[in-house]
Coordinates of C-alpha atoms in Angstrom, one line a residue:
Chain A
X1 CA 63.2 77.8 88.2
X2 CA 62.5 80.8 90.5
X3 CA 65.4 81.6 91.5
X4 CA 66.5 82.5 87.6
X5 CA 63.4 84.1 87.0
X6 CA 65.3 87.8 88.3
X7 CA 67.4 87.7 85.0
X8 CA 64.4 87.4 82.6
X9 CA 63.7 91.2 81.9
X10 CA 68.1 90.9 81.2
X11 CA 67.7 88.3 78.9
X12 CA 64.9 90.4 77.1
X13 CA 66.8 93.7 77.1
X14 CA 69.7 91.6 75.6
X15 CA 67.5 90.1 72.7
X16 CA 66.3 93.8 72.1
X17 CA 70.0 94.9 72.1
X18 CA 71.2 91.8 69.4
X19 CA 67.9 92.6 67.1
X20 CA 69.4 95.8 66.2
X21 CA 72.1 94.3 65.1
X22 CA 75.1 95.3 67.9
X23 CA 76.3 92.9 70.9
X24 CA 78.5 96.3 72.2
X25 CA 79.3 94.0 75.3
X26 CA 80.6 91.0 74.0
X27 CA 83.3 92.5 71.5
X28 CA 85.6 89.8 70.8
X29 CA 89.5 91.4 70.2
X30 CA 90.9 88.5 68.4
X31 CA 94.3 89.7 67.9
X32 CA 96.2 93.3 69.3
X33 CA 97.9 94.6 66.9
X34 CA 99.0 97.7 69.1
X35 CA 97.7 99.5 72.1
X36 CA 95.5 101.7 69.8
X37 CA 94.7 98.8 67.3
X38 CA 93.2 94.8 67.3
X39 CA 92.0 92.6 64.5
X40 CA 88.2 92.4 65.2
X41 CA 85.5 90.2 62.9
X42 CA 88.8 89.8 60.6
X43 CA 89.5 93.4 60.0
X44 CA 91.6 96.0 62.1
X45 CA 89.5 98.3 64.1
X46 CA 91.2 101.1 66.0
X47 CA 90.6 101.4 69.8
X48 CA 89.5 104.7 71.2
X49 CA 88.1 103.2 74.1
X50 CA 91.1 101.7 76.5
X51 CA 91.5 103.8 78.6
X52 CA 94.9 103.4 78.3
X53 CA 96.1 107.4 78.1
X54 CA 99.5 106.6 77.7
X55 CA 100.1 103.7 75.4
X56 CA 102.4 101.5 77.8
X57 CA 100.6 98.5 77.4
X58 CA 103.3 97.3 74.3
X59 CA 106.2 99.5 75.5
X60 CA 109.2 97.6 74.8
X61 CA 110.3 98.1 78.7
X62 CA 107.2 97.3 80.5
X63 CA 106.9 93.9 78.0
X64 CA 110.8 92.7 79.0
X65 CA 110.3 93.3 82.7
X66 CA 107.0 91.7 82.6
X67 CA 109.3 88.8 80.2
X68 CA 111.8 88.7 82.6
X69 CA 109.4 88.6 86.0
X70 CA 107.3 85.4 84.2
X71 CA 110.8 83.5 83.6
X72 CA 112.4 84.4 87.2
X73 CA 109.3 84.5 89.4
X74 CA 106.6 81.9 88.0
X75 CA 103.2 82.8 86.5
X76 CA 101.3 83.9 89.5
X77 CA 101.5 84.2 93.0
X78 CA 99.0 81.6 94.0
X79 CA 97.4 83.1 96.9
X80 CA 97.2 86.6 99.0
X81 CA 100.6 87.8 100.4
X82 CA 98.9 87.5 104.6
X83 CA 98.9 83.5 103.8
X84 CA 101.5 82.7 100.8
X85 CA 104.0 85.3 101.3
X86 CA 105.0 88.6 100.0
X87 CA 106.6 89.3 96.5
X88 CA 110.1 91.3 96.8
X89 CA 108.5 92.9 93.9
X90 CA 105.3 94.0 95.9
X91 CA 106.9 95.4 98.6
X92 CA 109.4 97.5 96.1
X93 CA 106.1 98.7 94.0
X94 CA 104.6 100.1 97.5
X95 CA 108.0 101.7 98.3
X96 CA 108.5 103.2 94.6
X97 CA 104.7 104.6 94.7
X98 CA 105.3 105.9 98.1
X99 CA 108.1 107.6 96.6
X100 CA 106.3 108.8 93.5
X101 CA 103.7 110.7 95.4
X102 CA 106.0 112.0 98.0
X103 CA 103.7 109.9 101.1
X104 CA 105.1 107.4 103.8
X105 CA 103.0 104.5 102.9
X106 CA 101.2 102.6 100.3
X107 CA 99.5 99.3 99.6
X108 CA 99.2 97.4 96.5
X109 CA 95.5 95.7 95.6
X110 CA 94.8 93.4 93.4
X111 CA 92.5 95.0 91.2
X112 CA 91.6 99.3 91.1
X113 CA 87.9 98.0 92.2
X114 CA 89.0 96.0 95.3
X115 CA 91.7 99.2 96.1
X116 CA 88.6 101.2 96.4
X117 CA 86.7 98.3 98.4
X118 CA 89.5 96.9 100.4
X119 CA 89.9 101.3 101.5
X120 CA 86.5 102.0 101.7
X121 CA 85.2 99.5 103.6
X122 CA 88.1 99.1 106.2
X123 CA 88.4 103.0 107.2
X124 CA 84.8 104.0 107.5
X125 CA 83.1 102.6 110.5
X126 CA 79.6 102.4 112.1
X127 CA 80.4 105.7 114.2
X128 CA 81.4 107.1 110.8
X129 CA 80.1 108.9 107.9
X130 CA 80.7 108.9 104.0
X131 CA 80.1 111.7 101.8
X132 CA 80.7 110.8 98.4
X133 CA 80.2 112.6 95.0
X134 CA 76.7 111.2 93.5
X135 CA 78.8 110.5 90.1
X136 CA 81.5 108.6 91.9
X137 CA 82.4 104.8 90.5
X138 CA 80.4 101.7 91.3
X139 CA 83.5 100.6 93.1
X140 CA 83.7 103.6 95.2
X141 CA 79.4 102.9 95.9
X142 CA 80.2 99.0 96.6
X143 CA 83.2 99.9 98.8
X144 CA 81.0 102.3 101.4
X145 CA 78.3 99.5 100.9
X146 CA 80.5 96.6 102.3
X147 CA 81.5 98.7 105.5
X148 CA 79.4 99.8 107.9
X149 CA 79.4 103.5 108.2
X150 CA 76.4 106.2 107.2
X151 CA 76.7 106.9 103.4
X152 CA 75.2 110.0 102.2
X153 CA 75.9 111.5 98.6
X154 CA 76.3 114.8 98.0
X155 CA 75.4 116.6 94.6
X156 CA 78.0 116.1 91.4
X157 CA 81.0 118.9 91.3
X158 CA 79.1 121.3 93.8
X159 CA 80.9 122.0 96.9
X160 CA 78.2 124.5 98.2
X161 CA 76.3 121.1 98.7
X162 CA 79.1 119.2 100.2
X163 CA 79.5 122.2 102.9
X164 CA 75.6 122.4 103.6
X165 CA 75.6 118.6 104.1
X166 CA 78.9 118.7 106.1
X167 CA 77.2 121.9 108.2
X168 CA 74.2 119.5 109.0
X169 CA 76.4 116.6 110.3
X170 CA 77.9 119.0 113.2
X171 CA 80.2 117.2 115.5
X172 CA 80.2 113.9 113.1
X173 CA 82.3 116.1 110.2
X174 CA 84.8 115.1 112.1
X175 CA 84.3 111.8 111.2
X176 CA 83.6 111.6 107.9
X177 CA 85.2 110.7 104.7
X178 CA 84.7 112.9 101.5
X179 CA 85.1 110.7 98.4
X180 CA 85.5 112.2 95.2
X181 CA 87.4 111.6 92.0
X182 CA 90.2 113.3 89.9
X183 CA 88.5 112.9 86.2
X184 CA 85.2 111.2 86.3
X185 CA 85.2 108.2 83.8
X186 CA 81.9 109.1 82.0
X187 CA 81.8 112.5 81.1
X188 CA 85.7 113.1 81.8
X189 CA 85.2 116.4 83.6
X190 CA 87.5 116.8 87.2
X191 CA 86.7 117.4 90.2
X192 CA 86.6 121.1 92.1
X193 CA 89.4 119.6 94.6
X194 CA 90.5 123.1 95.6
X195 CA 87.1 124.2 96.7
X196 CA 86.3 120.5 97.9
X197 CA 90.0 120.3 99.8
X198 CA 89.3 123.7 101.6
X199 CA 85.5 123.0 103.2
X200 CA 87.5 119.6 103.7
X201 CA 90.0 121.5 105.7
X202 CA 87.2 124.0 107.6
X203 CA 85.5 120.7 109.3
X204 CA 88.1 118.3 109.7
X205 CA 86.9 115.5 107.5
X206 CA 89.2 113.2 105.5
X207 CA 89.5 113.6 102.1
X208 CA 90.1 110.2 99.9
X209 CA 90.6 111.0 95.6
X210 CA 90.0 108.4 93.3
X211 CA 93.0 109.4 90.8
X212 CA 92.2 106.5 88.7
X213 CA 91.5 108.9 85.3
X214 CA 94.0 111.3 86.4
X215 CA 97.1 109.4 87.0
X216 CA 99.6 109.9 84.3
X217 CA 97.3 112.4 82.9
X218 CA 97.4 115.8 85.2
X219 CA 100.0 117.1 87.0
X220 CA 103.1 118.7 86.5
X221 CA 104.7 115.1 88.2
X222 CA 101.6 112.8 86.5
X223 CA 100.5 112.4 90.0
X224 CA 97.1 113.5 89.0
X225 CA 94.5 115.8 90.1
X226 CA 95.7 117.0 93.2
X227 CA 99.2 117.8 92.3
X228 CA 97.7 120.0 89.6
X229 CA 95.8 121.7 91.6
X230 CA 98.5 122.0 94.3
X231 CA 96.6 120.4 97.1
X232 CA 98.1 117.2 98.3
X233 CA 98.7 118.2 102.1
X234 CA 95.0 118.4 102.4
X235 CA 94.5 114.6 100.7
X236 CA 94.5 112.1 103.5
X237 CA 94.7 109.4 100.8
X238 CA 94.6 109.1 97.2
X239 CA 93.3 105.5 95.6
X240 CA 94.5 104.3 92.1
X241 CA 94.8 101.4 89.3
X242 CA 97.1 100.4 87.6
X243 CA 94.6 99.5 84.8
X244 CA 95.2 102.7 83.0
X245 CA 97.8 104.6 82.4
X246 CA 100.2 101.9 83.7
X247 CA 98.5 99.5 81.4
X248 CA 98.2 96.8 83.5
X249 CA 95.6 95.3 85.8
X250 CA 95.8 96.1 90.0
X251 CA 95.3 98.7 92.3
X252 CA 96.8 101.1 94.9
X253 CA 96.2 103.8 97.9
X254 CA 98.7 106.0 99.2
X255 CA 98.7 108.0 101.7
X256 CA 101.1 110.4 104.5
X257 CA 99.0 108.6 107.1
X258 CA 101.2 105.5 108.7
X259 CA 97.8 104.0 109.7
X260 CA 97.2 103.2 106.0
X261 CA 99.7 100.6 106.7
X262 CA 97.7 98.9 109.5
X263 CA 94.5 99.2 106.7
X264 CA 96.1 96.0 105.3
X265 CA 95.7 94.1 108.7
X266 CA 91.9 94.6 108.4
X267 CA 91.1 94.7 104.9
X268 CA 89.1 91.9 103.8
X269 CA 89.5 92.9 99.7
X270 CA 93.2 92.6 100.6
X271 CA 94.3 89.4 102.5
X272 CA 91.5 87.0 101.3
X273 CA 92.6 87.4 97.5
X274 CA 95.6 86.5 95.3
X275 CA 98.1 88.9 94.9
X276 CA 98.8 90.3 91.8
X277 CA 101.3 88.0 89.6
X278 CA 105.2 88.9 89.4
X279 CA 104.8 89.7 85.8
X280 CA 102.1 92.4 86.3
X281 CA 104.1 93.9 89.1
X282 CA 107.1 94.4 87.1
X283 CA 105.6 95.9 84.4
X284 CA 103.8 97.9 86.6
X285 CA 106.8 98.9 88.0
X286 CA 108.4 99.5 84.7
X287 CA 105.5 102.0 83.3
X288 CA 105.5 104.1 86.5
X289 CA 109.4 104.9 86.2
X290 CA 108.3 105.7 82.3
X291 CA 105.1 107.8 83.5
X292 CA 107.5 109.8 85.7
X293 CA 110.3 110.3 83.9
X294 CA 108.7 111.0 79.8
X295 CA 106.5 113.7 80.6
X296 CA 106.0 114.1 76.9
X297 CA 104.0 111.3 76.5
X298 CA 101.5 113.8 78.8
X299 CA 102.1 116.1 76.5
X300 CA 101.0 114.2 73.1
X301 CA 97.8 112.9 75.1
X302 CA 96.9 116.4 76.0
X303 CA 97.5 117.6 72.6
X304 CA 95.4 114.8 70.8
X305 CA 92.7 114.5 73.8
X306 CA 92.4 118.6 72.8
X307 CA 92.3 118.1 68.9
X308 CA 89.7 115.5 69.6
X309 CA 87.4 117.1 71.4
X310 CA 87.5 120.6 69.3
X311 CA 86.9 118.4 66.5
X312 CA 83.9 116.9 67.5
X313 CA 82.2 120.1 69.3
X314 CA 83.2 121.6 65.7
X315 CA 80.3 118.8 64.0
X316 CA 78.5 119.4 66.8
X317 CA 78.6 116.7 69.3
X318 CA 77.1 117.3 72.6
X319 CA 80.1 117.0 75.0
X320 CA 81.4 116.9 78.6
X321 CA 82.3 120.1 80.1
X322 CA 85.5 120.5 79.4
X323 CA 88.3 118.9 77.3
X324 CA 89.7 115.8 79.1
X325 CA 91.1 112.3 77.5
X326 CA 88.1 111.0 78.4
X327 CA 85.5 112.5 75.7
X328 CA 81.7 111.4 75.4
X329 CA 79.6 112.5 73.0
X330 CA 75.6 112.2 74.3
X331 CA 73.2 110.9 72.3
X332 CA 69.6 111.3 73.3
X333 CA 67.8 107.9 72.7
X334 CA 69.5 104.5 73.6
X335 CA 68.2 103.2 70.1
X336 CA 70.0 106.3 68.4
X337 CA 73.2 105.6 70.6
X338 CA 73.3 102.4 69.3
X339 CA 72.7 102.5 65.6
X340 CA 75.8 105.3 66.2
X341 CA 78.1 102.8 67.7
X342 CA 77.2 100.4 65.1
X343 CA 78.3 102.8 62.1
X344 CA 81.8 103.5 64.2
X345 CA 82.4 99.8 64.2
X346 CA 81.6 99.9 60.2
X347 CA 83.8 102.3 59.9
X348 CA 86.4 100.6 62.2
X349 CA 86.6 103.0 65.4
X350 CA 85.5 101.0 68.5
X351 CA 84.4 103.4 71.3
X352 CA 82.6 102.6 74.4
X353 CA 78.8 102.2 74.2
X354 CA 77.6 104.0 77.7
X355 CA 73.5 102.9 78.7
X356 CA 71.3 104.1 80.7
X357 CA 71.1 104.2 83.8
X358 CA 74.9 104.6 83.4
X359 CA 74.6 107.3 80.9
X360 CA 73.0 110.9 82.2
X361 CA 68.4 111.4 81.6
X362 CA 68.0 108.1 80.0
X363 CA 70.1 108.6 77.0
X364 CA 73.1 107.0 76.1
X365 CA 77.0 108.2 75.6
X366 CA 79.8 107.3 72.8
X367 CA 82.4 107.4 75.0
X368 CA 86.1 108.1 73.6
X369 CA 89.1 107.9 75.6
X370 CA 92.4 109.2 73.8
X371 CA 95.6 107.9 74.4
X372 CA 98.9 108.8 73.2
X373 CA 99.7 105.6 71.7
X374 CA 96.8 107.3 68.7
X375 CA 99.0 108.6 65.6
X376 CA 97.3 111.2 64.2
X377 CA 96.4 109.3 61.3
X378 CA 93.9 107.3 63.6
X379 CA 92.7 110.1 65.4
X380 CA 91.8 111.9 62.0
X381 CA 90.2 108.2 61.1
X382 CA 87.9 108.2 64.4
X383 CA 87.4 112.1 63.1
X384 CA 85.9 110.9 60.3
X385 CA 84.2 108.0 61.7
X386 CA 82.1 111.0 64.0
X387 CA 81.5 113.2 61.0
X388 CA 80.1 110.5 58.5
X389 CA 77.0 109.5 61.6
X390 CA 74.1 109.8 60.5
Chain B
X1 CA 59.5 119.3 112.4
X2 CA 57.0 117.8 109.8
X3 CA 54.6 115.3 111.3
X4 CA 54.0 111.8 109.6
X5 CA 50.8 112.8 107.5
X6 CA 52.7 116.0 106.7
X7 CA 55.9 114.0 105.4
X8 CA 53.3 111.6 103.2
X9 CA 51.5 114.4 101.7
X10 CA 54.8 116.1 100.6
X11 CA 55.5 112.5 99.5
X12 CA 52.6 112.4 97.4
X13 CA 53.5 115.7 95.7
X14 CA 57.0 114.3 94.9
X15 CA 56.2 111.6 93.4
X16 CA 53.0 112.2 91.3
X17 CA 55.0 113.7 88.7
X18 CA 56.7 110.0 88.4
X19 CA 53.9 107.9 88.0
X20 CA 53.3 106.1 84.5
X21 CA 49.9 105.2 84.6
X22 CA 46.7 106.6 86.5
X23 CA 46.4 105.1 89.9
X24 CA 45.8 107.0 93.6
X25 CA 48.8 106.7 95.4
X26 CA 48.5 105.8 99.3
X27 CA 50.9 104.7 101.8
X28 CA 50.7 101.4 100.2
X29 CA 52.1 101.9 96.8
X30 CA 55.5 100.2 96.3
X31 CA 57.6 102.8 94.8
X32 CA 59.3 100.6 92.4
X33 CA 56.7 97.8 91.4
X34 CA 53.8 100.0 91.2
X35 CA 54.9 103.4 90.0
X36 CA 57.7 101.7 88.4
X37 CA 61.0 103.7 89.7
X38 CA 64.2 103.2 88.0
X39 CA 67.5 103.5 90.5
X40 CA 68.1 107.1 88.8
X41 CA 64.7 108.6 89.5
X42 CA 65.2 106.8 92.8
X43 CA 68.2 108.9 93.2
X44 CA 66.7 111.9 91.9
X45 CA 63.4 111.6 94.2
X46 CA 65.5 111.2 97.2
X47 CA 67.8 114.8 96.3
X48 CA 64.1 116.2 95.4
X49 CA 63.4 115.3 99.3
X50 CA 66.3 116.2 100.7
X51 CA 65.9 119.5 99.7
X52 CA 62.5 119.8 100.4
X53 CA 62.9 118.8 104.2
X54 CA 66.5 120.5 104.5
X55 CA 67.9 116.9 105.7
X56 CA 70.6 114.3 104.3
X57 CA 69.2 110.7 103.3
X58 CA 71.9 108.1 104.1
X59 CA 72.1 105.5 101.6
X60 CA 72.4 103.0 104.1
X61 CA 67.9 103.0 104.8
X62 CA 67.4 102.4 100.9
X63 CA 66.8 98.9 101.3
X64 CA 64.2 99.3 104.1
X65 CA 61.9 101.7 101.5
X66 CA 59.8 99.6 100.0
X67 CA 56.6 101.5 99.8
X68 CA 55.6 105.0 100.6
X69 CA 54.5 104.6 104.5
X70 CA 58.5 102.3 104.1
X71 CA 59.7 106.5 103.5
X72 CA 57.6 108.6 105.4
X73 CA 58.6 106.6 108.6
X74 CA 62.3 106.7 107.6
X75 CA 61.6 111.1 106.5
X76 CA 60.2 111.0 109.9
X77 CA 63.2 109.7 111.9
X78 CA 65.7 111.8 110.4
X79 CA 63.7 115.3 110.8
X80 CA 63.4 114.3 114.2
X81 CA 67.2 113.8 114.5
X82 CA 68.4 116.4 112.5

């Protein structure tokens, strides 16, 4: 039939990719034994891969409000708040996030990737223009691509070619959004955001950050990227999930702007999908009072996410820039990438396999991220795992 | 300014480098099913133009390329706005 005939070069890349021996997208957890640890193909297999920097997903508090949510509230909310209703535990999520990053308003999403769409694709219009960073997410690329504004990338981390592209737009800088991220999920490095927040400032554009690495993880508060770098005033809005550090699944943007609040009036991503379920806002709720109140768990990421990376540029890896919790090691040919990530599994260290065109010059990344759930007996084990490739 | 049969001969020097197998580019070749592009070289050949004409290339005319004569018309609109 025609119409399937598009996914035959898929289906052969995916016969190629099950020949060697690894199905590195269909990885089957059959039972979590921890955030840091699942039974997989019978045998425990430590995750170093999740994304989830700060462990919460099993935290005793996050599970009973979650518990306690399910029993009092129902398993889901059955429909988008515009239609069905609002959740008093929505509404207190937006108010406590708010509070968290010291802004007037925020709105819950359903998912980090429609936060970024529902955003995206309601502020930029057909008079406006989008600068993004070329290495920003696919949900930050599908979010300009459902609105209607001008979309123009500028070069990765290089804010001489953000200014030269702003300096050609002339008048128009005034209307355009500058999209960059805090961490960058692939190679972990951050952005330049003081550099970027000051040519920001010079033309008048509007600066969104996409703190989905970097909340929980920089930041004297957690707040991410731009509180390190002491920049906030000069964010107009900063997007987030709660699919990482909160360990749960939804998104958010926040922002000192009131009009964010009209943003859910006219955001398709928002009011034409289900809200997210009672029990994931209350655990939600109950990891961000955790993530701003136990800075040490920061502290132990940062310290493990350091010993990890030393450890394998010590063998020899080929690494991101700079230390980060998210740590890829490049590997030069996709078949060598995969026979790697097929010895860590032996060896019972799961790590994301990264392919091209995902991974940078048609190679292919092992991509690490460390959480502070890892006891230092597993990050030794994943140490070990890295030294034994061959 | 750059006239159209200026922007394609630029065009041609860009993307030479990119083709697999011998064959004459002209205005005709499809960039993606006949030198066989992938959507990073794509990206790459459109920063390698950029800079080469001192212009930004919105996103947003991507799926209006289809063959060389598809970018030289789009190259030719934007140096005339810019």
């Amino acid at each position: 039939m025609p119409l399937f005939q598009k996914f035959e070069a898929l289906s052969q890349a995916r016969k190629a990719l099950l020949a060697s021996g690894a199905d590195p997208f269909n990885v089957v957890l059959d039972r979590m034994i921890s955030s840091t640890e699942a039974i997989v193909n019978g045998r425990n297999m430590i995750l170093a891969g999740t994304n989830n920097y700060l462990g919460l997903t099993f935290h005793p508090e996050c599970i009973d409000a979650a518990r306690v949510a399910l029993e009092e509230q129902g398993t889901g909310t059955t429909g988008s708040r515009m239609a069905n209703g609002t959740f008093a535990g929505h509404v207190a999520l937006e108010r406590e996030l708010a509070d968290f990053y010291q802004v007037g308003s925020a709105i819950v999403f359903s998912t980090g990737y429609l936060a970024n769409l529902g955003v995206l694709s309601t502020l930029a219009g057909p008079d406006d223009v989008i600068l993004l960073d070329a290495d920003c997410h696919a949900s930050i690329y599908d979010g300009c691509r459902m609105g209607e504004a001008e979309v123009i990338r500028f070069r990765h981390n290089d804010p001489t070619d953000l200014d030269k592209r702003l300096r050609r737009l002339g008048e128009r800088a005034t209307r355009t959004l500058i999209l960059v991220e805090g961490i960058y999920s692939m190679l972990g490095d951050r952005a330049p955001l003081a550099d970027i927040a000051a040519i920001k400032d010079r033309y008048g554009a509007c600066l969104v950050v996409d703190e989905a690495h970097s909340l929980g993880v920089l930041g004297e508060h957690g707040r991410g990227l731009a509180e390190e770098v002491g920049v906030e005033k000069s964010v107009d809005l900063i997007v987030g999930t709660f699919s990482k550090s909160l360990g749960a699944t939804g998104g958010f943007c926040v922002s000192r702007r009131p009009e964010l609040d009209l943003i859910r009036y006219a955001s398709r991503p928002y009011i034409f999908t289900a809200s997210p379920s009672p029990s994931v806002v209350a655990s939600t709720r109950a990891a961000l009072h955790i993530l701003s109140t136990q800075p040490q768990l920061r502290h132990r990421l940062w310290k493990s996410a350091e010993y990890l990376y030393q450890r394998l540029k010590d063998m020899g890896f080929a690494l991101g820039p700079e230390p980060s919790p998210v740590i890829a090691a490049l590997v030069e040919t996709k078949e060598g990438g995969i026979a790697l990530w097929n010895q860590l599994v032996e060896q019972g260290v799961y790590v994301n396999l990264i392919l091209p065109p995902a991974a940078p010059n048609g190679g292919c990344l092992l991509r690490c991220s460390v959480s502070a759930g890892h006891t230092d007996a597993q990050l030794e084990t994943i140490c070990q795992a890295f030294a034994s490739l061959s | 300014m750059k006239n159209y049969e200026e922007i394609v001969t630029e065009l041609y020097t860009i993307l030479k480098p990119y083709m697999k197998k011998e064959r004459v580019l002209d205005e005709t070749t499809e960039l993606v099913a006949d030198i066989g592009l992938d959507s990073l070289q794509v990206m790459q050949i459109l920063l390698e133009v950029e800079d080469r004409f001192d212009i930004s290339i919105p996103l947003n005319i991507i799926p209006d390329v289809r063959t060389v004569k598809d970018f030289a018309q789009q190259l030719e609109l934007l140096t005339k706005s810019s």
